[in-house]
Amino acid sequence: MQVQNKATISEFGLIGWESQPSNKFLCAKISEPFYKELEAFAKTDKGKDVLQFTGNGKYLQAKSYIGTIQTTSGFVLEILPKTVSKSNENDKQKEIDKSKQIFMKLLHLLYKLPSYKNINSANFERIKNLELFEIFIFMFLEEVSIIIKKGIKSDYVGCEDNLFYLKGKLLINEQIKRNTIHKERFYVQYDEYSQNRAENRLIKSTLKLLSNISRDFNNQRKIRQYLEHMNWVELSLNIDSDIRAIKTGRGMEHYSIALIWAKVFLKKESFSSFSGDTVAFAILYPMEKLFECFVEWWLENKYPYLNIEAQNGGVDFVKELFSVRPDFLIKKDDRVVYVADAKWKLIESDKDFSQSDFYQLFAYKHIFLKQHQETNCKFMCLKIYYPKSDFLQNERVFEYFKDEGKIKVVPLDIESKLLD
């Protein structure tokens, strides 16, 4: 019997090896050696943010990070948004495909990328069966393809060399140090028009990295092909330095998205860098952050005539000690219309509402009233955005301190908004 070296679960889904784990989320049973690898990862400081022990240590439960983990043995764990429900086997794969597509679109909102063809419903059919990590690679390779088609850009690159002829600027100190005996040589600094610029080095280094990680035949084929196109480009010797040297001016627009993905792979820029003795590679994103990006996008589309300020820097609550920072300040003509928070939490009964979430909004209102000193600010609206659930289908309004104010709870259906 062939061992399954891949498993897919949703946030808060369970992983086990002795028996089939089950809760209301998507769960998976895996073989013992793979479970032990994940177990070791869960005991690390970083791993504790991703996986937690439950069931008296019998299971591991995913937390609110979504993405993919690849262990050193080659096992792949995919964690999808909890839009995936536990359903019968016939519908399970459809739910997984849908959740993958939602995840891809959330990443586009996060990185402020255009909603381009690769994740539209028709074209998603081509990649839906790939592992999440291979989909990330596919998306990067699509951008590299655009660079190659539009042309690999050259630039004047600073060079130093010990030449038999004088070129550019003679470096006196190096000349004395290296060429006291070799009078026929000149240690010089000069500019050369070359493809070996920082942006291309980062792209090539990413291709080289992925050539050792990708397990998909088509991705591997494209990586080899694109490496040949960048034959005259060197690998990056200093990733941070090359990132700082990126130029985003005219003529470099077609590089922008590929370089975002390059930083994700090379610097593991997925909000947190996860590693451990049993984990080879991981790209993981906190779902709370992705949901905030979704709400920001939704607000900008729904209220184009208002100014949406996301995480605007905050206001002192206790001087030099605590500050409050609402997720969103919505303004019209510099006047605060309403303050809102986004909470990635499934509300399945009134007990799931958090008292602290409501306290936060109450504090926001009084702080911003004090700050703005506007009479019409007393009618400032307070809102909390949650994901839509079976229980929370429609907007609800809660009064606090009788007639002092109201808090509106707004459910948002990610699936219908992103996959329309």
GROMACS .gro file of C-alpha atoms in nm:
model
  420
    1MET     CA    1   0.000   0.000   0.000
    2GLN     CA    2   0.141   0.337  -0.106
    3VAL     CA    3   0.187   0.588   0.176
    4GLN     CA    4   0.002   0.915   0.116
    5ASN     CA    5   0.264   1.189   0.154
    6LYS     CA    6   0.019   1.479   0.142
    7ALA     CA    7  -0.273   1.585   0.361
    8THR     CA    8  -0.515   1.877   0.346
    9ILE     CA    9  -0.695   2.021   0.646
   10SER     CA   10  -0.865   2.349   0.728
   11GLU     CA   11  -0.796   2.593   1.009
   12PHE     CA   12  -0.873   2.426   1.343
   13GLY     CA   13  -0.884   2.087   1.171
   14LEU     CA   14  -0.722   1.791   1.345
   15ILE     CA   15  -0.431   1.567   1.240
   16GLY     CA   16  -0.382   1.221   1.389
   17TRP     CA   17  -0.221   0.887   1.309
   18GLU     CA   18  -0.372   0.630   1.545
   19SER     CA   19  -0.735   0.690   1.450
   20GLN     CA   20  -0.934   0.911   1.215
   21PRO     CA   21  -0.966   1.252   1.388
   22SER     CA   22  -1.294   1.436   1.356
   23ASN     CA   23  -1.444   1.773   1.442
   24LYS     CA   24  -1.658   2.021   1.249
   25PHE     CA   25  -1.359   2.123   1.036
   26LEU     CA   26  -1.166   1.935   0.768
   27CYS     CA   27  -0.937   1.679   0.936
   28ALA     CA   28  -0.685   1.419   0.820
   29LYS     CA   29  -0.529   1.092   0.931
   30ILE     CA   30  -0.163   1.056   0.832
   31SER     CA   31   0.108   0.794   0.885
   32GLU     CA   32   0.302   0.788   1.211
   33PRO     CA   33   0.644   0.904   1.076
   34PHE     CA   34   0.486   1.214   0.919
   35TYR     CA   35   0.291   1.285   1.236
   36LYS     CA   36   0.611   1.266   1.440
   37GLU     CA   37   0.772   1.528   1.212
   38LEU     CA   38   0.480   1.765   1.262
   39GLU     CA   39   0.478   1.685   1.633
   40ALA     CA   40   0.844   1.790   1.660
   41PHE     CA   41   0.767   2.111   1.470
   42ALA     CA   42   0.472   2.185   1.702
   43LYS     CA   43   0.710   2.177   1.999
   44THR     CA   44   0.929   2.456   1.858
   45ASP     CA   45   0.867   2.821   1.942
   46LYS     CA   46   0.754   2.899   1.588
   47GLY     CA   47   0.559   2.577   1.547
   48LYS     CA   48   0.347   2.655   1.853
   49ASP     CA   49   0.194   2.943   1.656
   50VAL     CA   50   0.081   2.702   1.385
   51LEU     CA   51  -0.011   2.372   1.553
   52GLN     CA   52  -0.130   2.288   1.904
   53PHE     CA   53  -0.176   1.961   2.088
   54THR     CA   54  -0.530   1.855   2.173
   55GLY     CA   55  -0.722   1.543   2.276
   56ASN     CA   56  -0.480   1.470   2.561
   57GLY     CA   57  -0.192   1.487   2.314
   58LYS     CA   58  -0.353   1.245   2.073
   59TYR     CA   59  -0.399   1.499   1.793
   60LEU     CA   60  -0.248   1.813   1.652
   61GLN     CA   61  -0.486   2.097   1.572
   62ALA     CA   62  -0.418   2.373   1.321
   63LYS     CA   63  -0.450   2.728   1.447
   64SER     CA   64  -0.514   3.040   1.236
   65TYR     CA   65  -0.223   3.014   0.995
   66ILE     CA   66  -0.298   2.895   0.643
   67GLY     CA   67  -0.059   2.781   0.374
   68THR     CA   68   0.170   2.485   0.332
   69ILE     CA   69   0.437   2.301   0.530
   70GLN     CA   70   0.685   2.063   0.368
   71THR     CA   71   0.878   1.836   0.604
   72THR     CA   72   1.230   1.703   0.549
   73SER     CA   73   1.093   1.363   0.446
   74GLY     CA   74   0.887   1.523   0.168
   75PHE     CA   75   0.547   1.514   0.341
   76VAL     CA   76   0.326   1.812   0.258
   77LEU     CA   77   0.056   1.952   0.487
   78GLU     CA   78  -0.184   2.205   0.338
   79ILE     CA   79  -0.388   2.425   0.574
   80LEU     CA   80  -0.678   2.601   0.404
   81PRO     CA   81  -0.916   2.875   0.525
   82LYS     CA   82  -1.205   2.744   0.733
   83THR     CA   83  -1.438   2.815   0.443
   84VAL     CA   84  -1.380   2.443   0.380
   85SER     CA   85  -1.645   2.244   0.559
   86LYS     CA   86  -1.645   1.878   0.649
   87SER     CA   87  -1.860   1.731   0.374
   88ASN     CA   88  -1.915   1.399   0.202
   89GLU     CA   89  -1.636   1.262  -0.017
   90ASN     CA   90  -1.807   1.368  -0.341
   91ASP     CA   91  -1.818   1.734  -0.239
   92LYS     CA   92  -1.496   1.739  -0.038
   93GLN     CA   93  -1.264   1.796  -0.336
   94LYS     CA   94  -1.488   2.074  -0.470
   95GLU     CA   95  -1.471   2.246  -0.132
   96ILE     CA   96  -1.091   2.213  -0.126
   97ASP     CA   97  -1.057   2.354  -0.479
   98LYS     CA   98  -1.284   2.645  -0.392
   99SER     CA   99  -1.087   2.720  -0.077
  100LYS     CA  100  -0.758   2.713  -0.269
  101GLN     CA  101  -0.896   2.965  -0.514
  102ILE     CA  102  -1.015   3.190  -0.230
  103PHE     CA  103  -0.668   3.166  -0.073
  104MET     CA  104  -0.500   3.268  -0.401
  105LYS     CA  105  -0.727   3.571  -0.432
  106LEU     CA  106  -0.666   3.669  -0.070
  107LEU     CA  107  -0.293   3.667  -0.143
  108HIS     CA  108  -0.354   3.900  -0.435
  109LEU     CA  109  -0.534   4.140  -0.203
  110LEU     CA  110  -0.256   4.112   0.054
  111TYR     CA  111   0.020   4.195  -0.193
  112LYS     CA  112  -0.206   4.438  -0.382
  113LEU     CA  113  -0.159   4.240  -0.701
  114PRO     CA  114  -0.397   4.264  -0.996
  115SER     CA  115  -0.665   3.996  -1.010
  116TYR     CA  116  -0.517   3.848  -1.324
  117LYS     CA  117  -0.613   3.550  -1.540
  118ASN     CA  118  -0.431   3.276  -1.348
  119ILE     CA  119  -0.688   3.258  -1.070
  120ASN     CA  120  -1.006   3.315  -1.265
  121SER     CA  121  -1.244   3.020  -1.248
  122ALA     CA  122  -1.180   2.895  -1.601
  123ASN     CA  123  -0.801   2.905  -1.577
  124PHE     CA  124  -0.792   2.780  -1.218
  125GLU     CA  125  -0.890   2.439  -1.361
  126ARG     CA  126  -0.532   2.407  -1.486
  127ILE     CA  127  -0.370   2.440  -1.146
  128LYS     CA  128  -0.633   2.333  -0.892
  129ASN     CA  129  -0.485   1.983  -0.856
  130LEU     CA  130  -0.141   2.115  -0.773
  131GLU     CA  131  -0.021   2.132  -0.416
  132LEU     CA  132  -0.044   2.482  -0.268
  133PHE     CA  133   0.330   2.526  -0.276
  134GLU     CA  134   0.341   2.430  -0.644
  135ILE     CA  135   0.065   2.685  -0.713
  136PHE     CA  136   0.285   2.953  -0.551
  137ILE     CA  137   0.570   2.843  -0.778
  138PHE     CA  138   0.338   2.840  -1.080
  139MET     CA  139   0.229   3.198  -1.008
  140PHE     CA  140   0.592   3.312  -0.980
  141LEU     CA  141   0.686   3.136  -1.304
  142GLU     CA  142   0.397   3.304  -1.488
  143GLU     CA  143   0.547   3.639  -1.392
  144VAL     CA  144   0.898   3.532  -1.500
  145SER     CA  145   0.747   3.431  -1.834
  146ILE     CA  146   0.617   3.787  -1.875
  147ILE     CA  147   0.964   3.926  -1.799
  148ILE     CA  148   1.124   3.703  -2.062
  149LYS     CA  149   0.861   3.787  -2.324
  150LYS     CA  150   0.888   4.162  -2.262
  151GLY     CA  151   1.265   4.149  -2.233
  152ILE     CA  152   1.521   4.093  -1.957
  153LYS     CA  153   1.634   4.442  -1.866
  154SER     CA  154   1.998   4.550  -1.863
  155ASP     CA  155   2.151   4.835  -1.665
  156TYR     CA  156   2.488   4.992  -1.594
  157VAL     CA  157   2.642   4.771  -1.328
  158GLY     CA  158   2.945   4.879  -1.124
  159CYS     CA  159   3.242   4.645  -1.169
  160GLU     CA  160   3.593   4.616  -1.029
  161ASP     CA  161   3.863   4.419  -1.207
  162ASN     CA  162   4.238   4.385  -1.258
  163LEU     CA  163   4.277   4.450  -1.631
  164PHE     CA  164   4.563   4.471  -1.879
  165TYR     CA  165   4.433   4.810  -1.994
  166LEU     CA  166   4.306   5.126  -1.828
  167LYS     CA  167   3.926   5.150  -1.819
  168GLY     CA  168   3.709   5.373  -1.604
  169LYS     CA  169   3.864   5.488  -1.275
  170LEU     CA  170   4.196   5.363  -1.141
  171LEU     CA  171   4.168   5.258  -0.774
  172ILE     CA  172   4.501   5.377  -0.635
  173ASN     CA  173   4.503   5.183  -0.307
  174GLU     CA  174   4.411   4.854  -0.474
  175GLN     CA  175   4.661   4.926  -0.754
  176ILE     CA  176   4.945   4.963  -0.501
  177LYS     CA  177   4.833   4.657  -0.305
  178ARG     CA  178   4.792   4.423  -0.602
  179ASN     CA  179   5.007   4.552  -0.886
  180THR     CA  180   5.338   4.671  -0.736
  181ILE     CA  181   5.506   4.386  -0.920
  182HIS     CA  182   5.262   4.354  -1.211
  183LYS     CA  183   5.315   4.694  -1.370
  184GLU     CA  184   5.126   4.580  -1.679
  185ARG     CA  185   4.796   4.558  -1.489
  186PHE     CA  186   4.543   4.822  -1.383
  187TYR     CA  187   4.300   4.773  -1.092
  188VAL     CA  188   4.000   4.974  -1.207
  189GLN     CA  189   3.636   5.050  -1.133
  190TYR     CA  190   3.400   5.093  -1.428
  191ASP     CA  191   3.036   5.064  -1.532
  192GLU     CA  192   2.927   4.789  -1.768
  193TYR     CA  193   2.589   4.769  -1.943
  194SER     CA  194   2.476   4.421  -1.842
  195GLN     CA  195   2.182   4.199  -1.751
  196ASN     CA  196   2.362   4.119  -1.427
  197ARG     CA  197   2.160   4.371  -1.226
  198ALA     CA  198   2.008   4.319  -0.880
  199GLU     CA  199   1.655   4.245  -1.003
  200ASN     CA  200   1.773   3.971  -1.240
  201ARG     CA  201   2.002   3.818  -0.976
  202LEU     CA  202   1.706   3.788  -0.739
  203ILE     CA  203   1.490   3.627  -1.007
  204LYS     CA  204   1.764   3.379  -1.100
  205SER     CA  205   1.838   3.296  -0.735
  206THR     CA  206   1.469   3.223  -0.680
  207LEU     CA  207   1.460   2.997  -0.986
  208LYS     CA  208   1.768   2.814  -0.857
  209LEU     CA  209   1.613   2.770  -0.513
  210LEU     CA  210   1.286   2.639  -0.655
  211SER     CA  211   1.465   2.397  -0.888
  212ASN     CA  212   1.570   2.206  -0.575
  213ILE     CA  213   1.227   2.219  -0.412
  214SER     CA  214   0.957   2.185  -0.679
  215ARG     CA  215   0.818   1.836  -0.736
  216ASP     CA  216   0.588   1.921  -1.027
  217PHE     CA  217   0.713   1.818  -1.372
  218ASN     CA  218   0.573   2.123  -1.556
  219ASN     CA  219   0.709   2.365  -1.300
  220GLN     CA  220   1.050   2.198  -1.314
  221ARG     CA  221   1.050   2.215  -1.695
  222LYS     CA  222   0.973   2.588  -1.691
  223ILE     CA  223   1.237   2.654  -1.424
  224ARG     CA  224   1.507   2.488  -1.638
  225GLN     CA  225   1.389   2.679  -1.945
  226TYR     CA  226   1.391   3.018  -1.769
  227LEU     CA  227   1.733   2.953  -1.612
  228GLU     CA  228   1.872   2.911  -1.963
  229HIS     CA  229   1.730   3.251  -2.058
  230MET     CA  230   1.918   3.403  -1.762
  231ASN     CA  231   2.248   3.237  -1.844
  232TRP     CA  232   2.438   3.568  -1.835
  233VAL     CA  233   2.303   3.662  -1.492
  234GLU     CA  234   2.487   3.567  -1.172
  235LEU     CA  235   2.326   3.434  -0.857
  236SER     CA  236   2.274   3.684  -0.577
  237LEU     CA  237   2.557   3.681  -0.324
  238ASN     CA  238   2.374   3.917  -0.087
  239ILE     CA  239   1.994   3.892  -0.096
  240ASP     CA  240   1.933   4.190   0.135
  241SER     CA  241   2.169   4.416  -0.058
  242ASP     CA  242   2.010   4.323  -0.391
  243ILE     CA  243   1.661   4.383  -0.252
  244ARG     CA  244   1.768   4.732  -0.144
  245ALA     CA  245   1.909   4.793  -0.493
  246ILE     CA  246   1.579   4.716  -0.673
  247LYS     CA  247   1.474   4.992  -0.913
  248THR     CA  248   1.103   5.033  -0.979
  249GLY     CA  249   1.112   5.309  -1.234
  250ARG     CA  250   0.995   5.335  -1.590
  251GLY     CA  251   1.041   5.020  -1.795
  252MET     CA  252   1.053   4.792  -1.488
  253GLU     CA  253   0.678   4.759  -1.429
  254HIS     CA  254   0.668   4.399  -1.557
  255TYR     CA  255   0.919   4.297  -1.286
  256SER     CA  256   0.712   4.411  -0.987
  257ILE     CA  257   0.502   4.102  -0.917
  258ALA     CA  258   0.783   3.853  -0.984
  259LEU     CA  259   1.001   4.041  -0.734
  260ILE     CA  260   0.727   4.024  -0.470
  261TRP     CA  261   0.722   3.645  -0.507
  262ALA     CA  262   1.104   3.634  -0.514
  263LYS     CA  263   1.112   3.801  -0.172
  264VAL     CA  264   0.849   3.557  -0.043
  265PHE     CA  265   1.064   3.259  -0.144
  266LEU     CA  266   1.412   3.396  -0.076
  267LYS     CA  267   1.333   3.576   0.249
  268LYS     CA  268   1.039   3.359   0.351
  269GLU     CA  269   0.834   3.679   0.369
  270SER     CA  270   0.506   3.521   0.467
  271PHE     CA  271   0.471   3.731   0.783
  272SER     CA  272   0.653   3.468   0.981
  273SER     CA  273   0.954   3.257   0.894
  274PHE     CA  274   0.897   2.900   1.004
  275SER     CA  275   1.168   2.642   1.029
  276GLY     CA  276   1.281   2.348   1.239
  277ASP     CA  277   1.476   2.026   1.221
  278THR     CA  278   1.181   1.844   1.065
  279VAL     CA  279   1.050   2.124   0.840
  280ALA     CA  280   1.221   2.189   0.506
  281PHE     CA  281   1.006   2.477   0.389
  282ALA     CA  282   0.688   2.656   0.491
  283ILE     CA  283   0.482   2.942   0.355
  284LEU     CA  284   0.218   3.037   0.610
  285TYR     CA  285  -0.006   3.339   0.651
  286PRO     CA  286  -0.214   3.452   0.953
  287MET     CA  287  -0.575   3.437   0.839
  288GLU     CA  288  -0.663   3.738   1.055
  289LYS     CA  289  -0.433   3.952   0.840
  290LEU     CA  290  -0.575   3.813   0.515
  291PHE     CA  291  -0.929   3.882   0.634
  292GLU     CA  292  -0.836   4.242   0.718
  293CYS     CA  293  -0.700   4.281   0.363
  294PHE     CA  294  -1.025   4.140   0.226
  295VAL     CA  295  -1.237   4.379   0.434
  296GLU     CA  296  -1.022   4.674   0.322
  297TRP     CA  297  -1.071   4.573  -0.044
  298TRP     CA  298  -1.445   4.527   0.011
  299LEU     CA  299  -1.481   4.868   0.179
  300GLU     CA  300  -1.290   5.043  -0.100
  301ASN     CA  301  -1.521   4.886  -0.358
  302LYS     CA  302  -1.843   4.949  -0.164
  303TYR     CA  303  -1.763   5.307  -0.059
  304PRO     CA  304  -1.549   5.460  -0.338
  305TYR     CA  305  -1.656   5.809  -0.228
  306LEU     CA  306  -1.513   5.763   0.123
  307ASN     CA  307  -1.154   5.761   0.245
  308ILE     CA  308  -1.064   5.421   0.393
  309GLU     CA  309  -0.770   5.431   0.634
  310ALA     CA  310  -0.642   5.089   0.738
  311GLN     CA  311  -0.428   5.058   1.054
  312ASN     CA  312  -0.370   5.432   1.053
  313GLY     CA  313  -0.104   5.448   1.326
  314GLY     CA  314  -0.320   5.450   1.636
  315VAL     CA  315  -0.389   5.696   1.915
  316ASP     CA  316  -0.243   5.706   2.267
  317PHE     CA  317  -0.472   5.550   2.525
  318VAL     CA  318  -0.227   5.553   2.817
  319LYS     CA  319   0.061   5.787   2.731
  320GLU     CA  320   0.387   5.611   2.645
  321LEU     CA  321   0.235   5.278   2.745
  322PHE     CA  322  -0.076   5.178   2.547
  323SER     CA  323  -0.223   5.290   2.217
  324VAL     CA  324  -0.542   5.191   2.039
  325ARG     CA  325  -0.546   5.124   1.669
  326PRO     CA  326  -0.874   5.044   1.494
  327ASP     CA  327  -0.850   4.828   1.186
  328PHE     CA  328  -1.032   5.091   0.981
  329LEU     CA  329  -1.113   5.460   1.003
  330ILE     CA  330  -1.367   5.561   0.740
  331LYS     CA  331  -1.370   5.933   0.669
  332LYS     CA  332  -1.557   6.182   0.455
  333ASP     CA  333  -1.407   6.528   0.414
  334ASP     CA  334  -1.165   6.460   0.703
  335ARG     CA  335  -1.456   6.374   0.931
  336VAL     CA  336  -1.468   6.026   1.087
  337VAL     CA  337  -1.788   5.862   0.964
  338TYR     CA  338  -1.733   5.531   1.134
  339VAL     CA  339  -1.475   5.315   1.304
  340ALA     CA  340  -1.455   4.943   1.229
  341ASP     CA  341  -1.271   4.627   1.324
  342ALA     CA  342  -1.239   4.302   1.127
  343LYS     CA  343  -1.253   3.978   1.324
  344TRP     CA  344  -1.182   3.642   1.161
  345LYS     CA  345  -1.410   3.442   1.387
  346LEU     CA  346  -1.697   3.207   1.308
  347ILE     CA  347  -2.002   3.322   1.507
  348GLU     CA  348  -2.223   3.020   1.568
  349SER     CA  349  -2.413   3.153   1.869
  350ASP     CA  350  -2.433   3.473   2.072
  351LYS     CA  351  -2.177   3.319   2.309
  352ASP     CA  352  -1.914   3.349   2.035
  353PHE     CA  353  -1.924   3.729   2.043
  354SER     CA  354  -1.629   3.856   2.242
  355GLN     CA  355  -1.690   4.117   2.508
  356SER     CA  356  -1.339   4.258   2.452
  357ASP     CA  357  -1.418   4.320   2.081
  358PHE     CA  358  -1.714   4.539   2.180
  359TYR     CA  359  -1.511   4.714   2.451
  360GLN     CA  360  -1.252   4.803   2.188
  361LEU     CA  361  -1.507   4.979   1.971
  362PHE     CA  362  -1.652   5.162   2.269
  363ALA     CA  363  -1.301   5.288   2.353
  364TYR     CA  364  -1.238   5.390   1.993
  365LYS     CA  365  -1.550   5.606   1.986
  366HIS     CA  366  -1.465   5.801   2.300
  367ILE     CA  367  -1.100   5.847   2.204
  368PHE     CA  368  -1.183   5.977   1.858
  369LEU     CA  369  -1.464   6.197   1.992
  370LYS     CA  370  -1.211   6.357   2.225
  371GLN     CA  371  -0.955   6.387   1.948
  372HIS     CA  372  -1.181   6.548   1.689
  373GLN     CA  373  -1.401   6.757   1.918
  374GLU     CA  374  -1.677   6.759   1.655
  375THR     CA  375  -2.044   6.778   1.744
  376ASN     CA  376  -2.143   6.568   1.446
  377CYS     CA  377  -1.886   6.310   1.549
  378LYS     CA  378  -2.119   6.194   1.826
  379PHE     CA  379  -2.314   6.009   1.560
  380MET     CA  380  -2.005   5.811   1.459
  381CYS     CA  381  -2.103   5.457   1.363
  382LEU     CA  382  -1.923   5.155   1.511
  383LYS     CA  383  -1.898   4.831   1.313
  384ILE     CA  384  -1.744   4.487   1.345
  385TYR     CA  385  -1.697   4.272   1.035
  386TYR     CA  386  -1.712   3.894   1.077
  387PRO     CA  387  -1.714   3.615   0.819
  388LYS     CA  388  -2.066   3.504   0.733
  389SER     CA  389  -2.179   3.182   0.904
  390ASP     CA  390  -2.494   2.971   0.926
  391PHE     CA  391  -2.582   3.155   1.246
  392LEU     CA  392  -2.472   3.504   1.140
  393GLN     CA  393  -2.644   3.559   0.807
  394ASN     CA  394  -2.761   3.920   0.837
  395GLU     CA  395  -2.651   4.245   0.996
  396ARG     CA  396  -2.729   4.286   1.364
  397VAL     CA  397  -2.738   4.598   1.576
  398PHE     CA  398  -2.652   4.602   1.947
  399GLU     CA  399  -2.721   4.896   2.178
  400TYR     CA  400  -2.488   4.986   2.462
  401PHE     CA  401  -2.560   5.207   2.763
  402LYS     CA  402  -2.922   5.229   2.647
  403ASP     CA  403  -2.936   5.520   2.404
  404GLU     CA  404  -2.569   5.623   2.406
  405GLY     CA  405  -2.484   5.434   2.090
  406LYS     CA  406  -2.507   5.125   1.876
  407ILE     CA  407  -2.261   4.871   1.740
  408LYS     CA  408  -2.343   4.714   1.407
  409VAL     CA  409  -2.224   4.360   1.335
  410VAL     CA  410  -2.177   4.297   0.961
  411PRO     CA  411  -2.126   3.946   0.819
  412LEU     CA  412  -1.928   3.922   0.496
  413ASP     CA  413  -1.943   3.626   0.259
  414ILE     CA  414  -1.584   3.586   0.133
  415GLU     CA  415  -1.678   3.315  -0.113
  416SER     CA  416  -1.949   3.510  -0.294
  417LYS     CA  417  -1.744   3.832  -0.298
  418LEU     CA  418  -1.424   3.678  -0.432
  419LEU     CA  419  -1.554   3.405  -0.662
  420ASP     CA  420  -1.832   3.599  -0.835
   0.00000   0.00000   0.00000
